[in-house]
Amino acid sequence: MVETGVTAAGLSTIVRDEVVPVSTVPDGRGLGRLWEGDGVLPGGDAVRSGDDAVESPLFPAAGGVRFWSVTVPPEAPDAPPPAEFHHTSTLDVGIVLSGRIVLEMEDGTSAELSAGQAFAQQGTPHHWRNPYPVDAVIAVVMMGRDQ
C-alpha cells in the first residue's frame, strides 16, 4: 500500500509504502485493512492508516471510509448457505480483482461477478459466496452513511 501526504514545507511525499498484513477470520476469509479515514477528510492529517488504523472500528461511521481487500476461499461443495445475511450501514463500492464470486440477495436474486467487474452494495442484506475452486479476491471501499 502506497499512501501519499504533504510535508511541513507543503510538498507532496510518500508517507507509507508497505505490505499490508492479511488477517484470516473464522470463516476462512482473508481481510487486508488497506486504508481508512473518519470524519471530514480535508487532508493527510485527518486520516489513519497502518498501525494506527488497527484500533479503529471495523465499519466506518457517517462520513468515514474503509478500504479493504477481501479473499473469499472456495466453499465446500455441500456447504449450506449462511443462515443470516450480512448487513452493514455502509455504502460499499468495489471490484473483483481475481476469481469469481456470487452476490446473493434476500429475495433470491443473485449476480456472478468475475475479475474486472464492479459492484455497488447499498447497505442491503446480502451473502458473498464462492462456489468455485479458486480464491476470489475483491477490493472494497466502505463509506459510512447517516442512519
mmCIF file of C-alpha atoms in Angstrom:
data_model
loop_
_atom_site.group_PDB
_atom_site.id
_atom_site.type_symbol
_atom_site.label_atom_id
_atom_site.label_comp_id
_atom_site.label_asym_id
_atom_site.label_seq_id
_atom_site.Cartn_x
_atom_site.Cartn_y
_atom_site.Cartn_z
ATOM 1 C CA MET A 1 0.000 0.000 0.000
ATOM 2 C CA VAL A 2 1.425 3.318 -1.069
ATOM 3 C CA GLU A 3 -0.008 6.387 0.644
ATOM 4 C CA THR A 4 0.809 9.991 -0.148
ATOM 5 C CA GLY A 5 0.741 13.093 2.001
ATOM 6 C CA VAL A 6 2.223 16.560 2.331
ATOM 7 C CA THR A 7 5.403 17.613 4.128
ATOM 8 C CA ALA A 8 5.606 20.540 6.558
ATOM 9 C CA ALA A 9 7.021 22.531 3.611
ATOM 10 C CA GLY A 10 3.871 21.806 1.591
ATOM 11 C CA LEU A 11 5.498 19.336 -0.822
ATOM 12 C CA SER A 12 3.865 16.087 -1.809
ATOM 13 C CA THR A 13 5.547 12.983 -0.415
ATOM 14 C CA ILE A 14 5.170 9.226 0.072
ATOM 15 C CA VAL A 15 4.228 8.689 3.716
ATOM 16 C CA ARG A 16 3.726 4.930 3.562
ATOM 17 C CA ASP A 17 4.965 2.149 1.281
ATOM 18 C CA GLU A 18 4.458 -1.284 2.837
ATOM 19 C CA VAL A 19 2.856 -4.663 2.512
ATOM 20 C CA VAL A 20 -0.470 -4.784 4.362
ATOM 21 C CA PRO A 21 -0.857 -7.889 6.543
ATOM 22 C CA VAL A 22 -3.860 -10.088 5.831
ATOM 23 C CA SER A 23 -5.803 -11.485 8.791
ATOM 24 C CA THR A 24 -7.780 -14.701 8.434
ATOM 25 C CA VAL A 25 -11.188 -14.607 10.121
ATOM 26 C CA PRO A 26 -13.111 -17.678 11.404
ATOM 27 C CA ASP A 27 -14.959 -18.301 8.106
ATOM 28 C CA GLY A 28 -11.585 -18.514 6.314
ATOM 29 C CA ARG A 29 -11.762 -15.134 4.605
ATOM 30 C CA GLY A 30 -8.623 -13.080 4.394
ATOM 31 C CA LEU A 31 -9.018 -9.395 5.280
ATOM 32 C CA GLY A 32 -6.464 -6.729 4.425
ATOM 33 C CA ARG A 33 -7.121 -3.351 6.019
ATOM 34 C CA LEU A 34 -5.606 -1.137 3.324
ATOM 35 C CA TRP A 35 -6.604 2.402 4.340
ATOM 36 C CA GLU A 36 -9.194 4.300 6.345
ATOM 37 C CA GLY A 37 -10.320 7.723 7.443
ATOM 38 C CA ASP A 38 -13.044 9.074 9.730
ATOM 39 C CA GLY A 39 -14.914 12.358 9.828
ATOM 40 C CA VAL A 40 -14.261 15.169 7.394
ATOM 41 C CA LEU A 41 -11.208 14.357 5.281
ATOM 42 C CA PRO A 42 -9.600 17.726 4.453
ATOM 43 C CA GLY A 43 -6.042 16.426 4.078
ATOM 44 C CA GLY A 44 -3.430 13.910 5.169
ATOM 45 C CA ASP A 45 -3.604 14.821 8.855
ATOM 46 C CA ALA A 46 -7.232 13.657 9.172
ATOM 47 C CA VAL A 47 -6.645 10.065 8.091
ATOM 48 C CA ARG A 48 -5.348 6.989 9.833
ATOM 49 C CA SER A 49 -3.654 4.018 8.281
ATOM 50 C CA GLY A 50 -1.162 1.302 9.077
ATOM 51 C CA ASP A 51 -0.683 0.537 12.774
ATOM 52 C CA ASP A 52 -2.856 3.487 13.854
ATOM 53 C CA ALA A 53 -5.819 2.033 11.948
ATOM 54 C CA VAL A 54 -5.892 -1.240 13.899
ATOM 55 C CA GLU A 55 -7.608 0.382 16.884
ATOM 56 C CA SER A 56 -10.481 1.996 14.934
ATOM 57 C CA PRO A 57 -13.890 0.339 14.368
ATOM 58 C CA LEU A 58 -14.208 -2.165 11.511
ATOM 59 C CA PHE A 59 -17.091 -0.276 9.932
ATOM 60 C CA PRO A 60 -16.999 3.485 9.355
ATOM 61 C CA ALA A 61 -19.432 5.929 10.929
ATOM 62 C CA ALA A 62 -21.162 8.532 8.737
ATOM 63 C CA GLY A 63 -18.527 10.330 6.677
ATOM 64 C CA GLY A 64 -15.867 7.685 7.319
ATOM 65 C CA VAL A 65 -14.172 5.400 4.814
ATOM 66 C CA ARG A 66 -12.608 1.929 4.957
ATOM 67 C CA PHE A 67 -10.666 0.345 2.082
ATOM 68 C CA TRP A 68 -10.295 -3.435 2.319
ATOM 69 C CA SER A 69 -9.087 -6.355 0.310
ATOM 70 C CA VAL A 70 -11.140 -9.492 0.917
ATOM 71 C CA THR A 71 -10.111 -13.003 -0.122
ATOM 72 C CA VAL A 72 -13.029 -15.437 -0.219
ATOM 73 C CA PRO A 73 -11.868 -19.070 -0.329
ATOM 74 C CA PRO A 74 -13.805 -21.763 -2.160
ATOM 75 C CA GLU A 75 -16.707 -23.139 -0.148
ATOM 76 C CA ALA A 76 -17.237 -26.839 0.402
ATOM 77 C CA PRO A 77 -19.410 -28.367 -2.356
ATOM 78 C CA ASP A 78 -22.121 -29.401 0.116
ATOM 79 C CA ALA A 79 -21.965 -26.242 2.263
ATOM 80 C CA PRO A 80 -25.397 -24.798 3.061
ATOM 81 C CA PRO A 81 -25.878 -21.063 2.504
ATOM 82 C CA PRO A 82 -25.192 -18.910 5.559
ATOM 83 C CA ALA A 83 -28.132 -18.793 7.989
ATOM 84 C CA GLU A 84 -28.124 -14.995 8.171
ATOM 85 C CA PHE A 85 -27.425 -12.311 5.614
ATOM 86 C CA HIS A 86 -24.525 -9.902 6.138
ATOM 87 C CA HIS A 87 -25.743 -6.334 6.699
ATOM 88 C CA THR A 88 -23.855 -3.109 7.383
ATOM 89 C CA SER A 89 -24.935 0.521 7.425
ATOM 90 C CA THR A 90 -22.392 1.414 4.748
ATOM 91 C CA LEU A 91 -22.403 2.088 1.037
ATOM 92 C CA ASP A 92 -19.822 -0.279 -0.448
ATOM 93 C CA VAL A 93 -18.272 0.002 -3.899
ATOM 94 C CA GLY A 94 -15.748 -2.474 -5.134
ATOM 95 C CA ILE A 95 -14.231 -4.530 -7.874
ATOM 96 C CA VAL A 96 -13.373 -8.193 -8.264
ATOM 97 C CA LEU A 97 -9.600 -8.436 -8.639
ATOM 98 C CA SER A 98 -9.376 -12.174 -9.325
ATOM 99 C CA GLY A 99 -11.554 -15.256 -9.432
ATOM 100 C CA ARG A 100 -15.343 -15.306 -9.476
ATOM 101 C CA ILE A 101 -17.840 -14.644 -6.713
ATOM 102 C CA VAL A 102 -21.622 -14.700 -6.310
ATOM 103 C CA LEU A 103 -23.608 -11.911 -4.641
ATOM 104 C CA GLU A 104 -26.927 -13.230 -3.255
ATOM 105 C CA MET A 105 -29.818 -11.090 -2.043
ATOM 106 C CA GLU A 106 -32.747 -11.780 0.332
ATOM 107 C CA ASP A 107 -35.313 -12.026 -2.485
ATOM 108 C CA GLY A 108 -33.383 -14.863 -4.146
ATOM 109 C CA THR A 109 -31.766 -12.794 -6.881
ATOM 110 C CA SER A 110 -28.051 -13.199 -7.437
ATOM 111 C CA ALA A 111 -25.253 -11.975 -9.679
ATOM 112 C CA GLU A 112 -21.991 -13.656 -10.572
ATOM 113 C CA LEU A 113 -19.058 -11.294 -10.818
ATOM 114 C CA SER A 114 -15.635 -12.076 -12.256
ATOM 115 C CA ALA A 115 -12.299 -10.268 -12.402
ATOM 116 C CA GLY A 116 -12.734 -6.693 -13.588
ATOM 117 C CA GLN A 117 -16.415 -6.392 -12.710
ATOM 118 C CA ALA A 118 -17.542 -3.786 -10.176
ATOM 119 C CA PHE A 119 -20.393 -3.584 -7.671
ATOM 120 C CA ALA A 120 -22.244 -1.055 -5.516
ATOM 121 C CA GLN A 121 -23.720 -2.642 -2.391
ATOM 122 C CA GLN A 122 -26.126 -0.122 -0.844
ATOM 123 C CA GLY A 123 -26.327 -1.331 2.750
ATOM 124 C CA THR A 124 -28.719 -4.163 1.904
ATOM 125 C CA PRO A 125 -28.579 -7.644 3.463
ATOM 126 C CA HIS A 126 -26.507 -9.982 1.277
ATOM 127 C CA HIS A 127 -24.212 -13.040 1.026
ATOM 128 C CA TRP A 128 -20.899 -13.267 -0.796
ATOM 129 C CA ARG A 129 -20.320 -16.880 -1.881
ATOM 130 C CA ASN A 130 -17.521 -18.602 -3.728
ATOM 131 C CA PRO A 131 -18.702 -21.931 -5.203
ATOM 132 C CA TYR A 132 -15.647 -22.064 -7.495
ATOM 133 C CA PRO A 133 -12.364 -23.982 -6.975
ATOM 134 C CA VAL A 134 -10.078 -20.924 -6.576
ATOM 135 C CA ASP A 135 -9.993 -17.960 -4.199
ATOM 136 C CA ALA A 136 -11.900 -14.837 -5.186
ATOM 137 C CA VAL A 137 -10.305 -11.510 -4.243
ATOM 138 C CA ILE A 138 -12.238 -8.254 -4.098
ATOM 139 C CA ALA A 139 -11.240 -4.697 -3.213
ATOM 140 C CA VAL A 140 -13.999 -2.753 -1.488
ATOM 141 C CA VAL A 141 -14.372 0.826 -0.265
ATOM 142 C CA MET A 142 -16.914 1.111 2.566
ATOM 143 C CA MET A 143 -18.389 4.567 3.104
ATOM 144 C CA GLY A 144 -20.251 5.343 6.331
ATOM 145 C CA ARG A 145 -23.657 6.956 5.943
ATOM 146 C CA ASP A 146 -26.336 8.507 8.117
ATOM 147 C CA GLN A 147 -28.832 6.060 9.580
#
